CSV table of C-alpha atoms in Angstrom, one decimal:
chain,number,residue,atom,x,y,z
A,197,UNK,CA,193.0,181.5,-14.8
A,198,UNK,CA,189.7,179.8,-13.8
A,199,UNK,CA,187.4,182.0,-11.6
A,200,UNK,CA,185.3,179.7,-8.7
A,201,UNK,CA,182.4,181.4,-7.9
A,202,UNK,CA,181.3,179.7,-4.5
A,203,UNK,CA,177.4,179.3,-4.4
A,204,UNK,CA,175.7,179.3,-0.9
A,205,UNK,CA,173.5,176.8,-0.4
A,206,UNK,CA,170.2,176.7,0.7
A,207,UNK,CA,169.4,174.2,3.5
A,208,UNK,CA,165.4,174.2,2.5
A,209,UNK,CA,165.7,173.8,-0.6
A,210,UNK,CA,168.0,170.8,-0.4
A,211,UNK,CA,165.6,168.9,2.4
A,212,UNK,CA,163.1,169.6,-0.5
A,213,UNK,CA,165.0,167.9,-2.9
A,214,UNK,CA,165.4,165.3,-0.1
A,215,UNK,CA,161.7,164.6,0.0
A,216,UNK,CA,161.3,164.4,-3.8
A,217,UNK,CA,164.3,161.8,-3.6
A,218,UNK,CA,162.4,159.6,-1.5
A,219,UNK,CA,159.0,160.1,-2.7
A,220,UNK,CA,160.6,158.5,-6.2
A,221,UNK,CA,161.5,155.5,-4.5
A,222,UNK,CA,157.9,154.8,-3.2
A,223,UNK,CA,155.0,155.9,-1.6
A,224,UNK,CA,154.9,156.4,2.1
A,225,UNK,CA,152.3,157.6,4.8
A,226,UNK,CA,153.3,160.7,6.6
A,227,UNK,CA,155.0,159.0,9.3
A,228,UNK,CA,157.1,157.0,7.0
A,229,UNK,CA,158.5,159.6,5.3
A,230,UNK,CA,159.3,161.0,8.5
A,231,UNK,CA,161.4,158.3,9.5
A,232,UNK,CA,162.8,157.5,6.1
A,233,UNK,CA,163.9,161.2,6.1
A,234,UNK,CA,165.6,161.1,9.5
A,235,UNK,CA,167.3,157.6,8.9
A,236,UNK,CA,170.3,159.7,7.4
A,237,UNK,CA,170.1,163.2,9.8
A,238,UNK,CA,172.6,163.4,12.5
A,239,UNK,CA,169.4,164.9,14.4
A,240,UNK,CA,165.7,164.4,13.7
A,241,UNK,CA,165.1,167.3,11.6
A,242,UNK,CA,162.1,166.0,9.8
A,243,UNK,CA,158.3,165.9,11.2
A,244,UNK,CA,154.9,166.0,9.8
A,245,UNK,CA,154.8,169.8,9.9
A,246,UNK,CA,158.0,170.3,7.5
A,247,UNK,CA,157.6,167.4,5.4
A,248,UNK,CA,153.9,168.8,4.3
A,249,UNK,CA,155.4,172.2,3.7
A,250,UNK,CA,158.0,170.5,1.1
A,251,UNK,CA,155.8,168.2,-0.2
A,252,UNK,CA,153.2,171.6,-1.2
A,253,UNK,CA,156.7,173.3,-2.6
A,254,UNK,CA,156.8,170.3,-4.7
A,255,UNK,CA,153.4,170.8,-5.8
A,256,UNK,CA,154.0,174.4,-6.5
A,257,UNK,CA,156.5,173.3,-8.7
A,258,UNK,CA,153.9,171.6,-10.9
A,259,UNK,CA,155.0,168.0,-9.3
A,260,UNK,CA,151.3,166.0,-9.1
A,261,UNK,CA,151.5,164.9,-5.5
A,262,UNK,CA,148.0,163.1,-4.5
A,263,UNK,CA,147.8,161.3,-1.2
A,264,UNK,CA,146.0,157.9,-1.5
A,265,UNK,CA,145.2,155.8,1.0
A,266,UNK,CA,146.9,157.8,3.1
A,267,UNK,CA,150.2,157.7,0.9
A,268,UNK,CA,151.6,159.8,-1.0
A,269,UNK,CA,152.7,159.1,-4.3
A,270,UNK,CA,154.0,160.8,-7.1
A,271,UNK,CA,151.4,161.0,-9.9
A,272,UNK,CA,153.2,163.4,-12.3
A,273,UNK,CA,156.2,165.0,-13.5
A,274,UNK,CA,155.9,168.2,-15.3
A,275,UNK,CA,159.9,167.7,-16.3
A,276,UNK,CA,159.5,164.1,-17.2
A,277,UNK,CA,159.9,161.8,-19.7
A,278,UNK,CA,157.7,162.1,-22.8
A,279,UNK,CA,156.0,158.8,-23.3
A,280,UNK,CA,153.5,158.2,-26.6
A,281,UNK,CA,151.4,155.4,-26.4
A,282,UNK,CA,153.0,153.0,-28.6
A,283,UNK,CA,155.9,153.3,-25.7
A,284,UNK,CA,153.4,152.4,-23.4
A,285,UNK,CA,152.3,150.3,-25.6
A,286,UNK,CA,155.5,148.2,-26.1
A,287,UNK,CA,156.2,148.4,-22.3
A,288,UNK,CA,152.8,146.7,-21.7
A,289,UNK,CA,153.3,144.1,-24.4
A,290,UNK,CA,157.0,143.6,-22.4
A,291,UNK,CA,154.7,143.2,-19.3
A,292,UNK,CA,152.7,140.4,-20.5
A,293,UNK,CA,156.3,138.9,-22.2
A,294,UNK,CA,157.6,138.7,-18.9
A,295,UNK,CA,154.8,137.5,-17.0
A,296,UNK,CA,153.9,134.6,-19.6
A,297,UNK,CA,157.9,133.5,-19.7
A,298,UNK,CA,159.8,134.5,-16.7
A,299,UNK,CA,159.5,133.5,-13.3
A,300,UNK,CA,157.7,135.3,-10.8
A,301,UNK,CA,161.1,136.9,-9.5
A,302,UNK,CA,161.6,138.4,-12.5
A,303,UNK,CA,158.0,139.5,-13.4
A,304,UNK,CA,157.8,141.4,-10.2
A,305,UNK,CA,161.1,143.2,-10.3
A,306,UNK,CA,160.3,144.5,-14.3
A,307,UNK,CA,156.8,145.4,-12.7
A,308,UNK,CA,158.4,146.9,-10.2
A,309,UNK,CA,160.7,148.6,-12.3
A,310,UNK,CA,157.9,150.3,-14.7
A,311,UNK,CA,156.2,151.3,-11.8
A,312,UNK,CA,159.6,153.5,-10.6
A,313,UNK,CA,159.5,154.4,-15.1
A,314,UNK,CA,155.8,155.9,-14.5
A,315,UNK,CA,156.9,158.2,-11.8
A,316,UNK,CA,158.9,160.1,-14.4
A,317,UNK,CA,156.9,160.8,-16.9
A,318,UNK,CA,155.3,163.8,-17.7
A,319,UNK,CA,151.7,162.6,-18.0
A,320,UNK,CA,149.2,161.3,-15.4
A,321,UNK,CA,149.4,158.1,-16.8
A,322,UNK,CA,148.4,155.4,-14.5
A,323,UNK,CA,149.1,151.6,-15.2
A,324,UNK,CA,146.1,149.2,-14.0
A,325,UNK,CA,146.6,146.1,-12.0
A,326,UNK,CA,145.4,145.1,-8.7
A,327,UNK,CA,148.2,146.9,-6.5
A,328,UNK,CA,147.5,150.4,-9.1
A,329,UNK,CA,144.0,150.1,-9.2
A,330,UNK,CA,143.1,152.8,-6.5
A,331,UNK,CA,145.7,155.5,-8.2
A,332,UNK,CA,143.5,154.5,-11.6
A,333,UNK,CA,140.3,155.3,-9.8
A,334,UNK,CA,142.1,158.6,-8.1
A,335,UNK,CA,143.2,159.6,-12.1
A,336,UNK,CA,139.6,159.2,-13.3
A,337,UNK,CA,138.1,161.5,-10.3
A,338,UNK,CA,140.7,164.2,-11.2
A,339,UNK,CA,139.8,164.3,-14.4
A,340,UNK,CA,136.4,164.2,-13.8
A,341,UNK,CA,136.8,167.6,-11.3
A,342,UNK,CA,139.6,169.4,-13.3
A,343,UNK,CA,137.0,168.8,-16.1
A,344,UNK,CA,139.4,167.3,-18.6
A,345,UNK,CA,139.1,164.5,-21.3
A,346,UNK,CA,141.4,161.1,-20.4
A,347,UNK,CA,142.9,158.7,-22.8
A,348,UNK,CA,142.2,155.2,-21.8
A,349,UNK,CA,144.4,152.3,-23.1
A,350,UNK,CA,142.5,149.2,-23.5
A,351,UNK,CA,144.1,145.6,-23.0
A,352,UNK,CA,142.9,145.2,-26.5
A,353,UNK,CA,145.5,148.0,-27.9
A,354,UNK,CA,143.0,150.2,-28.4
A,355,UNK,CA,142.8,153.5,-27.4
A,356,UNK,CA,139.4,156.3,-26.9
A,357,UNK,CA,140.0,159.5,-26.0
A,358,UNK,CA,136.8,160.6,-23.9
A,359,UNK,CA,135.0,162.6,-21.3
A,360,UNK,CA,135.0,161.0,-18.2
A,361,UNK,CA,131.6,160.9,-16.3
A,362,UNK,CA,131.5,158.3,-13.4
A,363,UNK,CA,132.7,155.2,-11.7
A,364,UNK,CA,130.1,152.5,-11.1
A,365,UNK,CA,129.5,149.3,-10.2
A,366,UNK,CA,127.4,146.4,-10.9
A,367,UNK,CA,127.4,142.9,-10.2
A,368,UNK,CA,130.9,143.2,-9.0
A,369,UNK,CA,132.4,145.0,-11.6
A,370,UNK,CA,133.5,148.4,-11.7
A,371,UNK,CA,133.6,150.3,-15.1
A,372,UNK,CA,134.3,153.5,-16.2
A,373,UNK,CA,131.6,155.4,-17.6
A,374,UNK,CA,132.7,158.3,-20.5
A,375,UNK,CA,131.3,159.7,-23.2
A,376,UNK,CA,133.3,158.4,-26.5
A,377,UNK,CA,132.4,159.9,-29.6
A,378,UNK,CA,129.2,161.5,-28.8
A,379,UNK,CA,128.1,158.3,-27.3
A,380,UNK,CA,127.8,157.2,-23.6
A,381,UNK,CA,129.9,153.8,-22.8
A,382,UNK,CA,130.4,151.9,-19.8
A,383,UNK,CA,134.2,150.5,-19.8
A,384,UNK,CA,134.8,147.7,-17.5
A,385,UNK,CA,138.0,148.2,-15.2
A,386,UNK,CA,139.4,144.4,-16.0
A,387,UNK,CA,139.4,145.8,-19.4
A,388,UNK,CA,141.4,148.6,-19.2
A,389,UNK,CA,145.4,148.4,-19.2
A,390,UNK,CA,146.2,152.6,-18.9
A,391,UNK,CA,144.5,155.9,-17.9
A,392,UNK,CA,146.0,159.2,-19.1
A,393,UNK,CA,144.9,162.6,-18.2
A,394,UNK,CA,145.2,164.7,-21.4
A,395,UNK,CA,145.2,168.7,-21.1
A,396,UNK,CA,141.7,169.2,-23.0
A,397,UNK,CA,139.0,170.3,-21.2
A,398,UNK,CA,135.3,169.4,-21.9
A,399,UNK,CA,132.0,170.7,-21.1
A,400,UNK,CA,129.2,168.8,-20.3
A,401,UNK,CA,125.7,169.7,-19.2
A,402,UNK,CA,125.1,169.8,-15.0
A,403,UNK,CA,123.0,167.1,-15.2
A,404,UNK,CA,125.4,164.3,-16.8
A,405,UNK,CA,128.1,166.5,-14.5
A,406,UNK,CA,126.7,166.1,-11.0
A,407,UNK,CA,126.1,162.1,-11.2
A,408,UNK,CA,126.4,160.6,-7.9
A,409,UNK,CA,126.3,157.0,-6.1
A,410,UNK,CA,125.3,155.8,-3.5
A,411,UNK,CA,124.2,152.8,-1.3
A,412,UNK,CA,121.5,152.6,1.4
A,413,UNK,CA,121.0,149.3,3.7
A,414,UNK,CA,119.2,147.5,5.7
A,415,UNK,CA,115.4,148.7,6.4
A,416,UNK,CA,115.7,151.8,4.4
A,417,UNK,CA,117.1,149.5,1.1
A,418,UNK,CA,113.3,148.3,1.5
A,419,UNK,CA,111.8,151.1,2.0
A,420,UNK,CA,113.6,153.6,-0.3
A,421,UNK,CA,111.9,155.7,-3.1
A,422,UNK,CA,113.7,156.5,-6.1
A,423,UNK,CA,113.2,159.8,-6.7
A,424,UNK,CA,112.3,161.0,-10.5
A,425,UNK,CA,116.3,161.7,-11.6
A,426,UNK,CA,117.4,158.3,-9.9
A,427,UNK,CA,117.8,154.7,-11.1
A,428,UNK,CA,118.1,151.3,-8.9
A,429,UNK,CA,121.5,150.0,-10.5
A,430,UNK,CA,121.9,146.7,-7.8
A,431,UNK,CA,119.9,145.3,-5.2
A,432,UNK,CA,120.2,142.5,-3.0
A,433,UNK,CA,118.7,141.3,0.6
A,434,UNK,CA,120.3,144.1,2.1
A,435,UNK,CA,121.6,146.6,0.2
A,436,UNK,CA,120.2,148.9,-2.7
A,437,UNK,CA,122.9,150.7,-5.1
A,438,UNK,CA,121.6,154.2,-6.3
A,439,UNK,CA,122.5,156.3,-9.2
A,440,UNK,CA,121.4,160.0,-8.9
A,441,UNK,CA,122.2,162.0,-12.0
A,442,UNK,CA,121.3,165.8,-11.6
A,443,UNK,CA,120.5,166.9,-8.2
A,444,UNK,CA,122.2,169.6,-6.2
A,445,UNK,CA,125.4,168.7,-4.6
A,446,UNK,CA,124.5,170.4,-1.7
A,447,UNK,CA,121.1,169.3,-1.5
A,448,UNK,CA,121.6,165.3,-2.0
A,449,UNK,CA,124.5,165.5,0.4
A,450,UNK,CA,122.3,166.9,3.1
A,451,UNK,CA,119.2,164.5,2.6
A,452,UNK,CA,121.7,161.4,2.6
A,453,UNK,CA,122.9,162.9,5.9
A,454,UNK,CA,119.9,162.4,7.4
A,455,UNK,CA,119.9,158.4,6.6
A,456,UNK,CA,123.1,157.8,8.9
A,457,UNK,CA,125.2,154.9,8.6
A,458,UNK,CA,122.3,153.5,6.6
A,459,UNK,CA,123.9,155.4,3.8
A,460,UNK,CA,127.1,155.0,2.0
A,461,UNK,CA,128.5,157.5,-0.7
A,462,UNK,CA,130.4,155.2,-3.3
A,463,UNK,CA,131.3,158.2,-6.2
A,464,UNK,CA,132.4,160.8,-6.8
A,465,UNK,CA,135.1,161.0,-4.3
A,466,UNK,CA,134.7,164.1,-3.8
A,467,UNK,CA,131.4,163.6,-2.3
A,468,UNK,CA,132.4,161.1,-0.2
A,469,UNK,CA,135.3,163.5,1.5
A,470,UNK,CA,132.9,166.3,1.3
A,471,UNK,CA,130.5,163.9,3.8
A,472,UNK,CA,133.2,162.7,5.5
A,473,UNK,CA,134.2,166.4,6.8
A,474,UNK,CA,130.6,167.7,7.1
A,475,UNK,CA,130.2,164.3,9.8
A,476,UNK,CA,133.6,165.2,11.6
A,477,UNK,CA,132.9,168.9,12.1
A,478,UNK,CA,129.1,168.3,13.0
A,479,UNK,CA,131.0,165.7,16.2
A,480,UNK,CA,133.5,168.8,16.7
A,481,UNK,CA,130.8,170.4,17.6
A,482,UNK,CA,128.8,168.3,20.1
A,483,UNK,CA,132.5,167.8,21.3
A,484,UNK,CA,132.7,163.9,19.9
């Protein structure tokens, strides 16, 4: 005689689930999730409030959950499938199959359907191309903060596991700049097909650490002095492109303060939030 055990379900945990379910479809601003959430409710049980608690039980879970652009996304499963890198490999070489033979129908739909593949993997593995190329940028700022080495797949197969440093750019390119077998190299984004996040940390003096850059305009681009750690890496008419490597955090962010919207923090990104809130609390308090 079979015994049925009845098990109580939780309603919390299930709207959890919920949120993870539509969070694998796509990504979605807050107010999107919202209402793709409440499509199927008798009643509108979902707001901003509940969503973000689920989405940080999620996270507590070990699910990667970054918000980019003001989407979230999911960036890693700590459950997921284990892809090497000759899988991604092969799926890249598929990739390139498809787009060279197929129609565009079918290139975007297998795009589309390795993008929905990469959400359930276990690695922080980001695929570059022009609609992923803010997440890749996002990877490489984690690892930089969390102070862990990333693999970066090249379009030319090849693969360099390295300490990430900083993203620059110059003359309109962006590149990746690591440290690769002892050696600092500047990787150009066009070049680059993957980014993983391995689970190696580094250690790397405070000075090739705290490298920061920024841009300064208009009569101050003219008038700028370099100060002894810092390097002009562009200039044109207008604009001057700085790279600091070794001041205080603290210290630089304050002195760039003081330049107003004359000043624009391009990397880390961390520096640019970190200004961002200083500026929003300093108009909190003048009651802006």
């Amino acid at each position: 005689m079979a015994i049925s055990h009845a098990v109580k379900k939780n309603l919390s945990s299930i709207q959890v689930l919920k949120t993870l379910l539509v969070l694998l479809e796509n990504n979605y601003t807050m107010q999107e999730l919202v209402e793709k959430l409440n499509e199927n409710e008798n009643d509108s049980v979902f707001n901003n409030s509940v969503v973000s608690k689920y989405i940080n039980t999620c996270r507590y879970c070990g699910i990667e959950i970054p918000k980019i652009q003001n989407k979230y996304c999911i960036a890693k499963m700590p459950f997921g499938l284990n892809l090497s890198m000759n899988d991604v490999a092969l799926i890249t070489k598929m990739q390139n199959v498809c787009k060279e033979t197929f129609s565009n129908k079918i290139n975007n739909g297998f795009n589309a359907f390795v993008e929905k593949l990469n959400k359930y993997t276990n690695k922080t593995l980001v695929k570059i191309n022009k609609e992923t190329l803010y997440m890749s940028y996002e990877a490489f700022e984690k690892a930089i903060s969390d102070e862990k080495k990333v693999r970066i797949l090249l379009r030319s197969k090849e693969t360099l596991d390295c300490i990430p440093l900083s993203i620059t750019t110059h003359q309109k390119r962006t590149f990746f700049n690591v440290k690769f077998e002892n050696k600092e190299k500047s990787i150009p984004v066009d070049k680059i097909s993957g980014i993983e996040i391995l689970e190696e940390y580094f250690k790397v003096p405070n000075f090739e650490r705290n490298l920061a850059i920024f841009k300064v305009y208009g009569d101050l681009s003219q008038r700028y002095n370099l100060r002894e750690h810092e390097q002009l890496i562009e200039k044109d008419l207008n604009s001057s492109t700085v790279e600091n490597k070794g001041e205080d955090k603290d210290i630089l962010l304050s002195r760039l303060l003081r330049y107003d919207s004359l000043c624009e923090i391009k990397a880390p990104m961390s520096y640019r939030e970190e200004m961002k809130k200083i500026i929003e609390e300093t108009l909190a308090n003048y009651g802006e």
